[in-house]
Amino acid sequence: QVHLVESGGGWVQAGGSLRLSCAASGSIFSINAMGWYRQAPGKQRESVAGINSGGTTNYADSVKGRFTISRDNAKNTVYLQMNSLKPEDTAVYYCNARILSIKGYNDYWGQGTQVTVSS
């Protein structure tokens, strides 16, 4: 069984910062790509940032220059440092990882963590 557990969400004023963490646990052989998505009320889930096993990153245009994704392979953990937060960043943030386990390669999702940015 593989699990992703997120932490670090909360409430912050516009211009502030938050750091999200997502740790994978279970019978993991290896982790390929990891990423962060978000879903605001009434909107579809969208990709925020991704990082592959080699460390190459990609970002949504709306967060470029403000958010930084990183990963610690030894800890099976991905991070999202969010700076200069805006009210429009308010959403539930989900981590995603493509993981090789005894069940083969599968995509796993965290439970989501709420980020609220007030103006």
Coordinates of N, CA, C and O in Angstrom, one line a residue:
Q1 N 0.9 -1.2 0.0 CA 0.0 0.0 0.0 C 0.9 1.2 0.0 O 1.9 1.3 0.7
V2 N 0.5 2.2 -0.9 CA 1.3 3.5 -1.0 C 0.4 4.6 -0.5 O -0.8 4.6 -0.9
H3 N 0.9 5.5 0.2 CA 0.2 6.7 0.7 C 1.0 8.0 0.4 O 2.2 7.9 0.5
L4 N 0.3 9.0 0.1 CA 0.9 10.4 0.1 C 0.2 11.2 1.1 O -1.0 11.3 1.2
V5 N 1.0 11.8 2.0 CA 0.5 12.7 3.1 C 1.0 14.1 2.9 O 2.2 14.3 3.0
E6 N 0.1 15.0 2.8 CA 0.5 16.4 2.7 C 0.4 17.2 4.0 O -0.3 16.8 4.9
S7 N 1.2 18.2 4.1 CA 1.2 19.1 5.2 C 1.6 20.5 4.8 O 2.2 20.7 3.8
G8 N 1.3 21.5 5.7 CA 1.9 22.8 5.5 C 0.9 23.8 5.0 O 1.2 25.0 4.8
G9 N -0.4 23.4 4.7 CA -1.4 24.4 4.3 C -1.8 25.3 5.4 O -1.4 25.1 6.6
G10 N -2.6 26.3 5.1 CA -3.1 27.2 6.2 C -3.6 28.5 5.6 O -3.9 28.6 4.4
W11 N -3.7 29.5 6.5 CA -4.1 30.8 6.1 C -3.0 31.8 6.2 O -2.1 31.8 7.1
V12 N -2.9 32.7 5.2 CA -1.9 33.7 5.1 C -2.4 34.9 4.4 O -3.3 34.8 3.6
Q13 N -1.8 36.0 4.8 CA -2.2 37.3 4.1 C -1.5 37.4 2.8 O -0.4 36.8 2.6
A14 N -2.1 38.2 1.9 CA -1.5 38.4 0.6 C 0.0 38.9 0.7 O 0.2 39.7 1.6
G15 N 0.9 38.3 -0.1 CA 2.3 38.7 0.0 C 3.1 37.8 0.9 O 4.3 37.8 0.9
G16 N 2.4 36.9 1.7 CA 3.0 36.0 2.6 C 3.5 34.7 1.9 O 3.4 34.6 0.6
S17 N 4.0 33.8 2.7 CA 4.6 32.6 2.2 C 4.1 31.4 2.9 O 3.8 31.5 4.1
L18 N 4.1 30.3 2.2 CA 3.8 29.0 2.9 C 4.6 27.9 2.2 O 5.0 28.1 1.0
R19 N 4.9 26.8 2.9 CA 5.7 25.7 2.3 C 4.9 24.5 2.5 O 4.6 24.1 3.7
L20 N 4.5 23.8 1.4 CA 3.8 22.6 1.5 C 4.8 21.4 1.4 O 5.8 21.5 0.7
S21 N 4.5 20.3 2.0 CA 5.3 19.1 2.0 C 4.4 17.9 1.6 O 3.2 17.9 2.0
C22 N 4.9 16.9 1.0 CA 4.1 15.7 0.6 C 5.1 14.6 0.7 O 6.1 14.5 -0.1
A23 N 4.8 13.7 1.6 CA 5.7 12.5 1.9 C 5.0 11.2 1.4 O 3.8 11.0 1.7
A24 N 5.7 10.4 0.6 CA 5.2 9.2 0.1 C 5.7 8.1 1.0 O 6.9 8.1 1.4
S25 N 4.9 7.1 1.3 CA 5.3 6.0 2.2 C 4.6 4.7 1.7 O 3.7 4.7 0.9
G26 N 5.2 3.6 2.1 CA 4.7 2.3 1.7 C 5.7 1.5 1.0 O 6.9 1.8 1.1
S27 N 5.2 0.5 0.3 CA 6.1 -0.4 -0.5 C 6.5 0.2 -1.8 O 6.0 -0.2 -2.8
I28 N 7.5 1.2 -1.7 CA 7.9 2.0 -2.9 C 9.2 1.4 -3.4 O 10.2 1.4 -2.7
F29 N 9.2 1.1 -4.7 CA 10.5 0.8 -5.4 C 11.2 2.0 -5.9 O 12.4 2.2 -5.7
S30 N 10.5 2.9 -6.5 CA 11.0 4.1 -7.0 C 9.9 5.1 -7.3 O 8.7 4.7 -7.4
I31 N 10.3 6.4 -7.4 CA 9.3 7.5 -7.7 C 9.7 8.2 -8.9 O 10.9 8.7 -9.0
N32 N 8.9 8.3 -9.9 CA 9.2 9.0 -11.1 C 8.9 10.5 -10.9 O 9.5 11.2 -10.1
A33 N 7.9 11.0 -11.7 CA 7.5 12.4 -11.5 C 6.7 12.7 -10.3 O 6.0 11.8 -9.8
M34 N 6.9 13.8 -9.7 CA 6.1 14.3 -8.6 C 5.6 15.7 -8.9 O 6.2 16.4 -9.7
G35 N 4.4 16.1 -8.4 CA 3.9 17.4 -8.7 C 2.8 17.9 -7.8 O 2.4 17.1 -6.9
W36 N 2.5 19.1 -8.0 CA 1.4 19.7 -7.2 C 0.3 20.2 -8.1 O 0.6 20.8 -9.2
Y37 N -0.9 20.0 -7.7 CA -2.1 20.5 -8.4 C -2.9 21.3 -7.4 O -2.7 21.2 -6.2
R38 N -3.8 22.1 -7.9 CA -4.8 22.8 -7.0 C -6.1 22.9 -7.6 O -6.3 22.9 -8.8
Q39 N -7.1 23.0 -6.8 CA -8.5 23.2 -7.2 C -9.2 24.2 -6.4 O -9.3 24.0 -5.1
A40 N -9.6 25.3 -7.0 CA -10.4 26.3 -6.3 C -11.9 26.0 -6.5 O -12.3 25.3 -7.4
P41 N -12.7 26.6 -5.6 CA -14.1 26.3 -5.6 C -14.7 26.7 -7.0 O -14.5 27.7 -7.5
G42 N -15.4 25.7 -7.5 CA -16.1 26.0 -8.8 C -15.2 25.9 -10.0 O -15.6 26.1 -11.2
K43 N -13.9 25.5 -9.8 CA -13.0 25.4 -10.9 C -12.4 24.0 -11.0 O -12.5 23.2 -10.1
Q44 N -11.9 23.7 -12.2 CA -11.3 22.4 -12.4 C -9.9 22.3 -11.8 O -9.2 23.4 -11.5
R45 N -9.5 21.1 -11.4 CA -8.1 20.9 -10.9 C -7.1 21.3 -12.0 O -7.2 20.9 -13.1
E46 N -6.1 22.1 -11.6 CA -5.0 22.5 -12.5 C -3.7 22.1 -12.0 O -3.4 22.1 -10.8
S47 N -2.7 21.9 -12.9 CA -1.4 21.7 -12.6 C -0.7 23.0 -12.1 O -0.9 24.0 -12.7
V48 N 0.1 22.9 -11.0 CA 0.8 24.0 -10.5 C 2.3 23.9 -10.8 O 2.9 24.9 -11.3
A49 N 2.9 22.8 -10.5 CA 4.3 22.6 -10.7 C 4.6 21.1 -10.7 O 3.9 20.3 -10.1
G50 N 5.7 20.7 -11.4 CA 6.1 19.3 -11.5 C 7.6 19.2 -11.5 O 8.3 20.2 -11.8
I51 N 8.1 18.0 -11.1 CA 9.5 17.8 -11.0 C 9.7 16.3 -11.3 O 9.0 15.5 -10.8
N52 N 10.6 16.0 -12.3 CA 10.9 14.6 -12.6 C 12.0 14.1 -11.7 O 12.6 14.8 -10.9
S53 N 12.3 12.8 -12.0 CA 13.3 12.2 -11.1 C 14.7 12.8 -11.3 O 15.5 12.6 -10.4
G54 N 14.9 13.4 -12.4 CA 16.2 14.1 -12.6 C 16.3 15.5 -12.1 O 17.4 16.1 -12.1
G55 N 15.2 16.0 -11.6 CA 15.2 17.3 -11.0 C 14.7 18.4 -11.9 O 14.7 19.6 -11.6
T56 N 14.3 18.1 -13.2 CA 13.8 19.1 -14.1 C 12.4 19.5 -13.6 O 11.6 18.7 -13.3
T57 N 12.2 20.8 -13.6 CA 10.9 21.4 -13.1 C 10.1 22.1 -14.2 O 10.7 22.5 -15.2
N58 N 8.8 22.2 -14.0 CA 8.0 23.0 -14.8 C 6.9 23.6 -13.9 O 6.6 23.1 -12.9
Y59 N 6.4 24.8 -14.4 CA 5.5 25.6 -13.6 C 4.4 26.1 -14.5 O 4.6 26.4 -15.7
A60 N 3.2 26.3 -13.9 CA 2.2 27.0 -14.5 C 2.6 28.5 -14.6 O 3.3 29.0 -13.8
D61 N 2.2 29.1 -15.7 CA 2.5 30.5 -15.9 C 2.1 31.4 -14.7 O 2.8 32.4 -14.4
S62 N 1.0 31.1 -14.1 CA 0.5 31.9 -13.0 C 1.3 31.9 -11.8 O 1.2 32.8 -10.9
V63 N 2.2 30.9 -11.6 CA 3.0 30.8 -10.4 C 4.5 31.0 -10.7 O 5.3 31.0 -9.7
K64 N 4.9 31.1 -11.9 CA 6.4 31.2 -12.3 C 7.0 32.4 -11.6 O 6.4 33.5 -11.5
G65 N 8.1 32.2 -11.0 CA 8.8 33.3 -10.2 C 8.4 33.5 -8.8 O 9.0 34.2 -8.0
R66 N 7.3 32.8 -8.4 CA 6.8 32.9 -7.1 C 6.8 31.6 -6.3 O 7.1 31.5 -5.1
F67 N 6.6 30.5 -7.0 CA 6.6 29.1 -6.4 C 7.8 28.4 -6.8 O 8.3 28.5 -7.9
T68 N 8.3 27.5 -5.9 CA 9.5 26.7 -6.2 C 9.2 25.2 -5.8 O 8.8 25.0 -4.6
I69 N 9.3 24.3 -6.7 CA 9.1 22.9 -6.4 C 10.5 22.2 -6.2 O 11.4 22.5 -6.9
S70 N 10.6 21.3 -5.2 CA 11.8 20.6 -5.0 C 11.4 19.2 -4.4 O 10.3 19.0 -4.0
R71 N 12.4 18.3 -4.4 CA 12.2 17.0 -3.9 C 13.4 16.5 -3.1 O 14.6 16.9 -3.5
D72 N 13.2 15.6 -2.2 CA 14.2 15.0 -1.4 C 14.0 13.5 -1.7 O 13.1 12.9 -1.1
N73 N 14.8 12.9 -2.6 CA 14.6 11.5 -3.0 C 14.8 10.6 -1.8 O 14.2 9.5 -1.7
A74 N 15.7 10.9 -0.9 CA 16.0 10.0 0.2 C 14.8 9.9 1.2 O 14.6 8.9 1.9
K75 N 14.0 11.0 1.2 CA 12.8 11.0 2.1 C 11.5 10.8 1.3 O 10.5 10.8 1.9
N76 N 11.6 10.5 0.0 CA 10.4 10.4 -0.8 C 9.4 11.5 -0.6 O 8.2 11.3 -0.5
T77 N 10.0 12.7 -0.6 CA 9.2 13.9 -0.3 C 9.3 15.0 -1.3 O 10.4 15.2 -1.9
V78 N 8.2 15.6 -1.7 CA 8.2 16.8 -2.6 C 7.7 18.0 -1.8 O 6.9 17.9 -0.9
Y79 N 8.3 19.1 -2.1 CA 8.0 20.4 -1.5 C 7.5 21.4 -2.5 O 7.8 21.4 -3.6
L80 N 6.7 22.4 -2.0 CA 6.3 23.5 -2.8 C 6.4 24.7 -1.9 O 5.6 24.9 -1.0
Q81 N 7.4 25.5 -2.2 CA 7.6 26.8 -1.5 C 6.8 27.9 -2.3 O 7.1 28.1 -3.5
M82 N 5.9 28.5 -1.6 CA 5.0 29.5 -2.2 C 5.3 30.8 -1.6 O 5.1 31.0 -0.4
N83 N 5.8 31.8 -2.4 CA 6.1 33.1 -2.0 C 5.2 34.1 -2.7 O 4.6 33.8 -3.7
S84 N 5.1 35.3 -2.2 CA 4.3 36.4 -2.8 C 2.9 35.9 -3.1 O 2.4 36.1 -4.2
L85 N 2.3 35.2 -2.1 CA 1.0 34.6 -2.4 C -0.1 35.7 -2.7 O -0.1 36.8 -2.1
K86 N -1.0 35.3 -3.5 CA -2.1 36.2 -3.9 C -3.5 35.5 -3.6 O -3.5 34.3 -3.5
P87 N -4.5 36.3 -3.4 CA -5.8 35.7 -3.1 C -6.2 34.7 -4.1 O -6.9 33.7 -3.8
E88 N -5.8 34.9 -5.4 CA -6.2 33.9 -6.4 C -5.5 32.6 -6.3 O -5.8 31.6 -7.0
D89 N -4.5 32.5 -5.4 CA -3.8 31.2 -5.1 C -4.6 30.3 -4.1 O -4.3 29.2 -3.9
T90 N -5.7 30.9 -3.6 CA -6.5 30.2 -2.6 C -7.1 28.9 -3.3 O -7.8 29.0 -4.4
A91 N -6.9 27.8 -2.7 CA -7.4 26.5 -3.3 C -7.0 25.4 -2.4 O -6.3 25.5 -1.4
V92 N -7.5 24.2 -2.7 CA -7.0 23.0 -2.1 C -5.9 22.5 -3.0 O -6.0 22.3 -4.2
Y93 N -4.8 22.2 -2.4 CA -3.6 21.8 -3.1 C -3.4 20.3 -2.9 O -3.4 19.8 -1.7
Y94 N -3.1 19.6 -4.0 CA -2.9 18.2 -3.9 C -1.6 17.8 -4.5 O -1.1 18.4 -5.5
C95 N -0.9 16.9 -3.9 CA 0.3 16.3 -4.5 C 0.0 15.1 -5.3 O -1.0 14.4 -5.0
N96 N 0.8 14.8 -6.2 CA 0.7 13.7 -7.1 C 2.0 13.1 -7.3 O 3.0 13.8 -7.5
A97 N 2.1 11.7 -7.4 CA 3.4 11.1 -7.7 C 3.1 9.8 -8.5 O 2.1 9.1 -8.3
R98 N 4.0 9.6 -9.5 CA 4.0 8.3 -10.2 C 5.0 7.4 -9.6 O 6.2 7.6 -9.7
I99 N 4.5 6.3 -9.0 CA 5.3 5.5 -8.1 C 5.3 4.1 -8.6 O 4.3 3.5 -9.0
L100 N 6.5 3.5 -8.6 CA 6.7 2.1 -8.9 C 6.6 1.3 -7.6 O 7.5 1.5 -6.7
S101 N 5.6 0.4 -7.5 CA 5.5 -0.5 -6.4 C 5.3 -1.9 -6.8 O 5.5 -2.2 -8.0
I102 N 5.0 -2.8 -5.9 CA 4.7 -4.2 -6.3 C 3.6 -4.3 -7.3 O 3.4 -5.2 -8.0
K103 N 2.8 -3.2 -7.4 CA 1.6 -3.2 -8.3 C 2.0 -2.6 -9.6 O 1.1 -2.4 -10.4
G104 N 3.2 -2.3 -9.8 CA 3.6 -1.6 -11.1 C 3.6 -0.1 -10.9 O 3.6 0.4 -9.8
Y105 N 3.7 0.6 -12.1 CA 3.6 2.1 -12.0 C 2.1 2.5 -11.9 O 1.3 2.1 -12.6
N106 N 1.9 3.4 -10.9 CA 0.6 4.0 -10.7 C 0.7 5.4 -10.3 O 1.7 5.8 -9.7
D107 N -0.3 6.2 -10.5 CA -0.4 7.6 -10.0 C -1.1 7.6 -8.7 O -2.2 7.0 -8.6
Y108 N -0.5 8.3 -7.8 CA -1.1 8.4 -6.4 C -1.4 9.9 -6.1 O -0.6 10.7 -6.5
W109 N -2.4 10.1 -5.3 CA -2.8 11.5 -4.9 C -2.8 11.6 -3.4 O -3.2 10.7 -2.7
G110 N -2.4 12.8 -2.9 CA -2.6 13.1 -1.5 C -4.1 13.5 -1.2 O -4.9 13.6 -2.1
Q111 N -4.3 13.7 0.1 CA -5.7 14.0 0.5 C -6.1 15.4 0.3 O -7.2 15.8 0.3
G112 N -5.1 16.3 0.0 CA -5.3 17.7 -0.2 C -5.1 18.5 1.1 O -5.4 18.0 2.2
T113 N -4.6 19.7 0.9 CA -4.4 20.6 2.0 C -4.9 22.0 1.6 O -4.6 22.5 0.5
Q114 N -5.6 22.7 2.4 CA -6.3 24.0 2.1 C -5.3 25.1 2.2 O -4.6 25.2 3.3
V115 N -5.2 25.9 1.2 CA -4.4 27.2 1.3 C -5.4 28.3 1.1 O -6.1 28.4 0.1
T116 N -5.4 29.2 2.0 CA -6.3 30.4 1.9 C -5.4 31.7 2.0 O -4.7 31.8 3.0
V117 N -5.6 32.5 1.1 CA -4.8 33.8 1.0 C -5.8 34.9 1.1 O -6.7 35.1 0.2
S118 N -5.7 35.7 2.1 CA -6.6 36.8 2.3 C -6.0 38.1 1.8 O -4.8 38.3 1.8
S119 N -6.9 39.0 1.3 CA -6.4 40.3 0.7 C -6.3 41.3 1.8 O -6.7 41.2 2.9

